[in-house]
DNA sequence: GCAAACTCTTGTCATAGGTCAAGAAAAACA
DNA sequence: TGTTTTTCTTGACCTATGACAAGAGTTTGC
């Protein structure tokens, strides 16, 4: 199922005229709501309420159903996205129809900043893995604020640097680790994210999406992913129950990496 | 041959005291020399001469012999590097001694910015592939200038975004293309860099470094690289003469990708 | 200009991981 | 609740790429 996002209707856009940046309190409850949502993103952490309100002029909320493609490779980029609820996958497709998922974006995360800062079209496609709600923040207000607040620039730089860091870690993983190691590493990271990062003991975790998608994220075929999972089951390292993985002893799983 | 860079002797550092930022002309010819070198880097393009001079306080020149390791994974990062002459390889090493080259940095290019912006240790190692000359620009003066000039921030953001872009392209290449395709793609890109990007016809190009290193950059073993090269020779697509590759018809090589 | 040290090739063999195809199991739906 | 659709497993087989080893070329250094 590959659906194309309907063209955004004009009413989805907040007006983009340049209001004077005075200290007057905005009374619009919709503006307040958007500001509150934005405030959650790390990027806007530490910004004054007034500053955040300023962004709302360039923000639109977007609800998409599972399967909807937000953008394709080659589409022009006018801003970036913040996921409020649901999951989005970023992937590229080769000429012969093969797909490689580069990232699974979850609630609270953002994507598309890098492309936005380059005036180039998207190089990947983005598709909703579940019904999702997102905010789209326009390039315009970002550049606006960047010119005004060097501290905001610093935050953006920090964000981009971190993203680069993760990507380099991915390259390392893809080139230096076996499929088995990648899967174990993935499970351990997953525990750190939604648990508190257990040092040892029993843990249960739920895969965020289908095994096929996760397999692709890890540069594996679905089949190979399945087989490795069953290898781990046979070794007594994990138990699988649908999308839930039980790890009887996470310390042992971690040790099995060496 | 793995040599460790000798600890930088104090005299290599320009004094780091905070001089008043007045418009007075600096008379020091060494400062002028460094400023002229810095001005070549895209990052400093468009900055006024006075601004660039300001950076020289945090710059040190470094000459390293082939084989010298500039830093290892885990070393703390105090700034970034600009290569004036020679080549540097960025790579990581797995526990079992395998090495993966992520980038071959050439004259005019910079590296290490991302880590610098994160207050984290290096995740890769850097080693001189040839005798090289570089400038090290300290974190300090960068942050200084960033606070002062939002336009400079924009440049940094643009640079990081582009680096991210390249890295994503690499991930795509590694996961979606075969060894043969990666090599052909590499040759074509190499032509675009040092030639004028020929649409068709005969081209000769010289590999920037040893085949083993390039193989690793392309996620291949030296042996496999060699075999693919000979496949291409057998297909009449290239001729190899040491480090020089002759491409009788680059259009045909490009077409052989599909 | 010779010896030592790299680098590159080539052969043989091993294997991680991919492909294709058919069921089984789950989810979604109606 | 049963039916359809999607996702997951499993089997048999294949292939791109890696590992090891030995030799042939090339540089480098004295």
XYZ file of C-alpha atoms (C1' of nucleotides) in Angstrom:
576
model
C 0.000 0.000 0.000
C 1.685 3.158 -1.154
C -0.442 6.238 -0.815
C 0.581 9.736 -1.717
C -0.034 12.505 0.743
C -2.849 14.754 -0.498
C -1.665 18.259 -1.446
C -1.745 20.334 1.736
C -4.846 22.460 1.725
C -4.320 26.151 2.299
C -6.168 26.169 5.574
C -3.515 23.925 7.091
C -1.060 26.786 6.975
C -0.928 29.396 9.619
C -0.673 32.845 8.029
C 2.928 33.674 7.250
C 2.811 37.490 7.253
C 5.433 39.197 9.376
C 3.800 40.280 12.588
C 5.702 42.805 14.681
C 7.684 40.992 17.387
C 6.204 42.814 20.325
C 5.731 41.467 23.810
C 1.940 41.459 23.552
C 0.351 38.174 24.701
C -1.169 36.119 21.912
C -4.726 35.226 22.746
C -5.259 32.609 20.058
C -5.617 29.250 21.856
C -4.504 27.372 18.733
C -1.248 29.298 18.782
C -0.778 28.420 22.422
C -1.444 24.767 21.691
C 1.142 24.646 18.909
C 3.652 26.487 21.074
C 3.171 23.941 23.837
C 3.770 21.121 21.376
C 6.887 22.739 19.962
C 8.256 23.348 23.429
C 8.584 19.574 23.843
C 11.211 19.241 21.130
C 14.785 19.414 22.398
C 15.575 21.946 19.702
C 13.290 24.510 21.298
C 14.375 23.775 24.825
C 15.515 26.874 26.616
C 13.803 29.259 24.241
C 11.558 31.857 25.824
C 7.843 31.364 25.407
C 7.650 34.431 23.192
C 10.271 33.021 20.879
C 8.451 29.751 20.538
C 5.229 31.556 19.782
C 7.035 33.227 16.950
C 7.615 29.836 15.323
C 3.964 28.903 15.327
C 3.415 31.150 12.326
C 5.420 28.701 10.275
C 4.045 25.511 11.752
C 1.359 23.252 10.410
C -0.036 20.170 12.045
C -0.400 17.109 9.922
C -2.243 13.865 10.548
C -1.365 11.004 8.256
C -2.637 7.470 8.005
C -0.423 4.412 7.967
C 1.165 4.002 4.584
C 1.017 7.641 3.511
C 4.195 8.904 1.892
C 5.145 12.306 3.296
C 7.709 12.913 0.596
C 9.650 11.058 -2.046
C 13.270 11.343 -3.010
C 13.515 14.322 -5.305
C 10.693 16.315 -3.727
C 11.607 19.865 -2.720
C 12.073 20.515 0.989
C 10.389 23.450 2.689
C 11.056 22.673 6.325
C 11.448 19.839 8.746
C 9.158 17.534 10.698
C 8.586 16.785 14.341
C 6.750 13.559 15.133
C 4.148 14.018 17.845
C 2.687 10.536 17.680
C 3.271 7.456 15.575
C 6.264 6.326 13.560
C 7.800 7.395 10.289
C 10.307 5.433 8.288
C 13.037 7.050 6.220
C 14.231 4.885 3.356
C 15.679 4.827 -0.104
C 14.765 2.596 -2.963
C 17.124 1.291 -5.595
C 16.339 1.195 -9.283
C 15.436 -2.491 -9.059
C 12.845 -1.908 -6.365
C 14.897 -2.840 -3.336
C 14.319 -0.758 -0.277
C 16.686 0.135 2.533
C 15.329 1.740 5.695
C 17.811 4.191 7.154
C 15.875 5.305 10.172
C 12.696 4.685 12.091
C 11.578 7.991 13.568
C 9.477 7.897 16.715
C 7.420 10.353 18.714
C 9.523 13.259 19.934
C 12.091 12.970 17.171
C 12.614 15.257 14.217
C 13.770 14.627 10.669
C 14.583 16.491 7.493
C 16.659 19.286 9.025
C 19.826 18.489 7.115
C 18.190 18.662 3.708
C 16.419 21.861 4.682
C 19.746 23.586 5.279
C 20.995 22.714 1.847
C 18.372 23.876 -0.597
C 18.394 20.477 -2.183
C 15.586 18.003 -2.764
C 15.075 15.087 -0.407
C 17.375 12.127 -0.982
C 15.179 9.696 0.912
C 11.483 9.053 1.152
C 9.422 9.226 4.312
C 6.416 7.040 4.943
C 4.146 6.638 7.948
C 4.489 3.212 9.553
C 1.398 3.854 11.665
C -1.254 6.553 11.789
C 0.789 9.535 12.902
C 0.606 13.162 13.899
C 3.413 15.528 13.042
C 4.297 19.163 12.963
C 5.914 20.693 9.944
C 8.114 23.668 10.769
C 8.868 25.864 7.793
C 12.370 26.674 6.707
C 11.396 30.300 6.750
C 10.833 30.726 10.495
C 13.927 28.692 11.199
C 16.177 30.924 9.138
C 14.449 33.894 10.659
C 15.218 32.831 14.179
C 18.726 31.720 13.294
C 19.604 35.195 12.147
C 18.315 36.580 15.406
C 19.624 34.170 18.011
C 23.140 32.693 17.886
C 22.254 30.405 20.769
C 19.599 28.855 18.588
C 22.238 28.296 15.915
C 24.341 26.505 18.471
C 21.480 24.161 19.189
C 21.031 23.387 15.539
C 24.732 22.759 15.139
C 24.694 20.453 18.141
C 21.750 18.577 16.666
C 23.370 18.141 13.285
C 26.645 17.069 14.851
C 24.867 14.434 16.866
C 23.039 13.159 13.841
C 26.321 12.852 11.990
C 27.705 10.967 14.918
C 24.883 8.457 14.834
C 25.229 8.001 11.129
C 28.925 7.284 11.479
C 28.106 4.742 14.146
C 25.693 3.157 11.669
C 28.356 2.980 8.993
C 30.644 1.321 11.484
C 27.957 -1.164 12.419
C 27.125 -2.016 8.834
C 30.711 -2.539 7.788
C 32.290 -4.135 10.819
C 29.576 -6.181 12.509
C 27.816 -9.372 11.445
C 24.069 -9.670 11.170
C 23.904 -11.395 14.513
C 25.898 -8.651 16.191
C 23.760 -5.953 14.617
C 20.586 -7.568 15.929
C 21.947 -8.015 19.425
C 23.213 -4.450 19.401
C 19.793 -3.288 18.296
C 18.041 -5.130 21.118
C 20.425 -3.734 23.700
C 19.942 -0.180 22.428
C 16.201 -0.684 22.401
C 16.334 -1.628 26.053
C 18.339 1.468 26.877
C 15.716 3.585 25.190
C 12.461 2.362 26.647
C 13.730 0.752 29.797
C 16.172 2.444 32.078
C 19.081 0.569 30.586
C 19.223 -2.562 32.667
C 22.695 -3.808 33.539
C 21.473 -7.359 33.902
C 18.389 -9.426 34.650
C 15.216 -10.092 32.696
C 13.792 -7.560 30.297
C 10.882 -7.555 27.888
C 10.673 -5.203 24.997
C 8.314 -4.634 22.140
C 9.619 -4.063 18.631
C 8.483 -0.642 17.444
C 7.362 -1.950 14.061
C 7.314 -4.995 11.805
C 10.273 -7.337 11.739
C 10.697 -6.763 8.022
C 11.204 -3.049 8.550
C 13.629 -3.544 11.398
C 15.510 -6.097 9.336
C 15.934 -3.549 6.569
C 17.039 -0.903 9.069
C 19.772 -3.375 10.065
C 20.692 -4.161 6.469
C 19.283 -7.666 6.539
C 16.566 -9.468 4.653
C 13.487 -10.397 6.557
C 14.373 -14.054 6.140
C 17.851 -13.726 7.480
C 16.549 -11.634 10.372
C 14.081 -14.349 11.235
C 16.744 -17.037 11.152
C 19.121 -15.113 13.393
C 16.306 -14.484 15.860
C 15.739 -18.214 16.008
C 19.443 -18.829 16.448
C 19.272 -16.583 19.506
C 16.207 -18.459 20.729
C 18.027 -21.775 20.353
C 20.932 -20.343 22.306
C 18.485 -19.439 25.081
C 19.375 -15.767 24.787
C 15.896 -14.523 23.936
C 12.267 -15.621 23.674
C 10.008 -14.255 20.965
C 6.275 -13.750 21.297
C 5.015 -11.894 18.276
C 6.503 -8.435 18.463
C 7.583 -8.840 22.035
C 11.067 -10.040 22.844
C 11.799 -11.436 26.273
C 15.402 -11.351 27.332
C 15.868 -13.649 30.322
C 19.331 -12.262 31.104
C 20.391 -9.127 29.329
C 23.870 -9.330 30.799
C 24.348 -12.666 29.091
C 23.043 -11.279 25.806
C 25.521 -8.424 26.062
C 28.357 -10.780 26.819
C 27.457 -12.940 23.832
C 28.664 -10.072 21.642
C 32.309 -10.842 22.339
C 54.144 1.331 10.351
C 52.048 2.967 13.034
C 53.646 5.999 14.587
C 52.125 8.160 17.240
C 52.197 11.901 16.769
C 54.668 13.456 19.223
C 52.994 15.618 21.879
C 52.622 19.101 20.393
C 55.362 21.265 21.774
C 54.251 24.506 23.319
C 55.901 26.617 20.692
C 53.522 25.232 18.075
C 50.689 27.143 19.646
C 50.032 30.728 18.874
C 49.399 32.632 22.102
C 45.755 32.336 23.118
C 45.318 35.498 25.216
C 42.375 37.681 24.326
C 43.658 40.576 22.311
C 41.298 43.521 21.912
C 39.444 43.251 18.596
C 40.445 46.606 17.208
C 40.943 47.506 13.578
C 44.679 47.965 13.955
C 46.722 46.184 11.262
C 48.635 43.173 12.513
C 52.240 43.418 11.427
C 53.311 39.871 12.239
C 54.084 38.151 8.896
C 53.437 34.723 10.406
C 49.924 35.808 11.291
C 49.413 37.054 7.779
C 50.665 33.758 6.389
C 48.262 31.727 8.498
C 45.406 34.058 7.619
C 46.122 33.595 3.927
C 46.077 29.823 4.372
C 42.820 29.884 6.306
C 41.203 32.098 3.718
C 41.441 29.208 1.256
C 39.026 27.042 3.217
C 35.407 27.342 2.107
C 34.382 27.792 5.722
C 36.180 31.127 5.926
C 35.037 32.326 2.550
C 33.375 35.686 2.745
C 34.825 36.552 6.128
C 36.575 39.898 6.339
C 40.348 39.827 6.579
C 40.162 41.116 10.147
C 37.902 38.287 11.142
C 40.205 35.698 9.687
C 43.156 37.230 11.466
C 41.259 36.736 14.671
C 41.266 32.982 14.095
C 45.003 32.757 13.726
C 45.359 33.002 17.483
C 43.854 29.536 17.726
C 45.626 27.984 14.766
C 48.679 25.812 14.731
C 50.438 24.395 11.721
C 51.355 20.761 11.771
C 53.633 18.749 9.523
C 53.301 15.008 9.790
C 55.090 12.166 8.072
C 53.374 9.335 6.301
C 52.011 6.862 8.807
C 51.672 9.259 11.718
C 48.439 8.909 13.631
C 46.913 12.323 14.342
C 44.442 10.934 16.816
C 42.916 7.647 17.883
C 39.357 6.794 18.699
C 38.780 7.900 22.247
C 41.201 10.841 22.168
C 39.709 14.148 23.275
C 38.983 16.687 20.558
C 40.118 20.287 20.859
C 39.408 21.577 17.402
C 39.303 20.566 13.788
C 41.817 20.133 10.979
C 42.310 21.634 7.558
C 44.566 19.719 5.188
C 46.932 22.006 3.297
C 48.905 19.284 1.552
C 48.897 15.505 1.545
C 46.208 13.016 2.452
C 44.694 11.818 5.692
C 42.604 8.726 6.149
C 39.764 8.483 8.651
C 39.048 4.935 9.758
C 37.797 2.752 12.542
C 39.158 -0.522 13.689
C 37.160 -3.436 15.047
C 38.114 -5.427 18.097
C 39.537 -8.193 15.896
C 41.881 -5.836 14.098
C 39.865 -5.198 10.969
C 39.988 -1.701 9.622
C 37.378 0.251 7.695
C 38.326 3.516 6.020
C 35.431 5.959 6.082
C 37.036 8.849 4.283
C 40.168 9.886 2.474
C 40.710 13.574 3.153
C 42.649 15.569 0.597
C 44.202 18.999 0.410
C 41.636 21.739 0.920
C 39.280 19.567 2.950
C 38.559 19.708 6.651
C 37.694 17.036 9.198
C 36.784 16.669 12.825
C 34.224 19.491 13.029
C 31.317 17.287 14.048
C 33.082 15.774 17.028
C 34.308 19.194 18.085
C 30.732 20.450 18.397
C 29.800 17.618 20.692
C 32.338 17.594 23.486
C 32.905 13.934 22.887
C 36.063 12.013 22.111
C 36.873 11.035 18.550
C 35.081 7.958 17.265
C 37.513 7.365 14.427
C 41.249 7.521 14.030
C 43.115 9.734 11.597
C 46.376 8.754 9.978
C 48.528 10.446 7.367
C 48.615 8.495 4.107
C 51.460 10.675 2.841
C 53.666 13.333 4.367
C 51.164 16.086 5.026
C 50.751 19.635 6.236
C 47.679 20.654 8.167
C 46.266 23.451 10.215
C 44.588 22.756 13.502
C 41.936 25.318 14.390
C 41.000 25.320 18.047
C 37.481 24.859 19.264
C 37.904 27.983 21.282
C 38.205 30.505 18.469
C 35.418 28.776 16.605
C 32.960 29.109 19.462
C 34.158 32.645 19.934
C 33.377 33.633 16.386
C 30.114 31.702 16.354
C 28.788 33.763 19.220
C 29.707 36.898 17.357
C 28.646 36.190 13.778
C 25.390 34.402 12.891
C 26.484 34.276 9.275
C 29.442 32.184 10.347
C 27.045 29.852 12.131
C 25.118 29.491 8.919
C 28.268 28.418 7.141
C 28.987 25.807 9.754
C 25.444 24.539 9.546
C 25.688 24.333 5.788
C 28.945 22.417 6.087
C 27.573 19.921 8.572
C 24.429 19.436 6.528
C 26.484 18.680 3.470
C 28.628 16.220 5.339
C 25.489 14.461 6.554
C 24.289 14.348 3.003
C 27.456 12.661 1.809
C 27.356 10.177 4.605
C 23.800 9.233 3.745
C 24.864 8.769 0.155
C 27.589 6.459 1.414
C 25.114 4.426 3.415
C 22.981 4.119 0.326
C 25.971 3.002 -1.716
C 27.086 0.440 0.824
C 23.667 -1.099 1.233
C 22.208 -0.951 -2.239
C 25.107 -1.294 -4.655
C 27.365 -4.233 -5.473
C 31.128 -4.074 -5.258
C 31.368 -3.594 -8.986
C 28.904 -0.714 -8.917
C 30.691 0.941 -6.039
C 33.998 0.826 -7.890
C 32.550 2.201 -11.095
C 30.783 4.902 -9.129
C 34.042 5.757 -7.438
C 35.887 6.087 -10.729
C 33.194 8.299 -12.175
C 33.217 10.575 -9.139
C 36.976 10.717 -9.228
C 36.799 11.949 -12.787
C 34.312 14.632 -11.835
C 36.672 15.840 -9.134
C 39.981 16.153 -10.892
C 38.825 16.405 -14.462
C 36.037 18.653 -15.556
C 33.545 15.842 -15.435
C 33.726 14.432 -18.928
C 30.452 13.380 -20.478
C 32.165 10.878 -22.718
C 35.486 10.048 -24.348
C 38.829 8.902 -22.976
C 39.985 9.869 -19.506
C 42.982 8.968 -17.398
C 42.975 9.310 -13.671
C 45.363 8.543 -10.882
C 44.181 6.853 -7.709
C 44.858 9.150 -4.771
C 46.317 6.372 -2.650
C 46.941 2.630 -2.485
C 44.373 0.230 -3.850
C 44.054 -1.422 -0.473
C 42.972 1.824 1.143
C 40.519 2.646 -1.598
C 39.133 -0.869 -1.387
C 38.473 -0.397 2.310
C 36.865 2.987 1.661
C 34.485 1.120 -0.668
C 33.862 -1.660 1.842
C 35.772 -4.258 -0.113
C 38.822 -6.379 0.560
C 41.907 -5.607 -1.400
C 41.613 -8.967 -3.125
C 38.069 -8.477 -4.208
C 38.891 -4.977 -5.389
C 41.690 -6.350 -7.517
C 39.452 -8.981 -9.041
C 36.715 -6.527 -9.928
C 39.263 -4.222 -11.511
C 40.381 -7.107 -13.680
C 36.795 -7.912 -14.547
C 36.470 -4.363 -15.823
C 39.707 -4.734 -17.743
C 38.427 -7.935 -19.363
C 35.252 -6.107 -20.317
C 37.390 -3.452 -22.002
C 35.974 -0.753 -19.759
C 39.269 0.320 -18.198
C 43.031 -0.182 -18.439
C 45.184 -0.223 -15.360
C 48.784 0.947 -15.185
C 49.906 0.970 -11.588
C 47.915 3.663 -9.871
C 46.723 5.151 -13.110
C 43.427 4.089 -14.608
C 42.730 4.757 -18.250
C 39.111 4.866 -19.238
C 38.823 4.603 -23.010
C 35.158 5.622 -23.025
C 33.737 7.040 -19.854
C 30.262 7.157 -21.333
C 30.384 3.406 -21.806
C 31.618 2.910 -18.253
C 28.741 5.009 -16.963
C 26.257 3.075 -19.041
C 27.610 -0.212 -17.730
C 26.107 0.731 -14.378
C 22.561 -0.060 -15.509
C 71.845 -0.871 -7.841
C 70.629 -4.359 -4.487
C 67.962 -5.710 -0.560
C 64.122 -5.030 2.298
C 59.625 -3.729 2.653
C 55.479 -2.826 0.881
C 51.537 -3.642 -2.512
C 49.150 -6.063 -5.645
C 47.587 -10.280 -7.956
C 45.916 -14.920 -8.238
C 44.353 -19.455 -6.694
C 41.535 -22.230 -3.759
C 38.184 -22.562 -0.577
C 34.736 -21.013 2.977
C 30.557 -18.662 4.373
C 27.411 -14.982 5.458
C 23.748 -13.564 3.604
C 20.498 -13.277 -0.467
C 16.613 -15.404 -3.490
C 12.593 -17.838 -4.446
C 8.764 -20.254 -3.095
C 5.349 -22.230 -0.106
C 3.132 -22.493 4.166
C 1.881 -20.969 8.853
C 0.574 -17.488 11.936
C -1.199 -13.101 13.022
C -3.770 -9.027 12.202
C -7.209 -6.516 10.064
C -11.593 -6.412 8.531
C -16.339 -6.947 7.702
C -16.723 -14.968 13.776
C -14.960 -16.280 9.709
C -12.367 -14.383 5.782
C -8.927 -11.761 3.686
C -4.566 -9.623 3.897
C -0.359 -8.949 5.825
C 3.542 -10.624 8.168
C 6.577 -14.227 9.565
C 8.860 -18.686 9.144
C 11.143 -22.401 6.910
C 13.377 -25.044 3.308
C 16.444 -25.608 -0.613
C 19.614 -23.427 -3.119
C 22.790 -19.803 -4.861
C 26.275 -16.110 -5.096
C 28.853 -12.176 -3.782
C 32.322 -11.421 -0.980
C 35.744 -12.713 2.529
C 39.977 -15.537 4.265
C 44.257 -17.473 3.661
C 48.343 -18.265 1.331
C 51.887 -17.854 -2.015
C 53.994 -15.440 -5.443
C 54.887 -11.351 -8.486
C 55.529 -6.518 -8.882
C 56.898 -1.986 -7.117
C 58.889 1.256 -4.017
C 62.057 2.696 -0.768
C 66.226 3.087 1.416
C 70.871 2.383 1.976
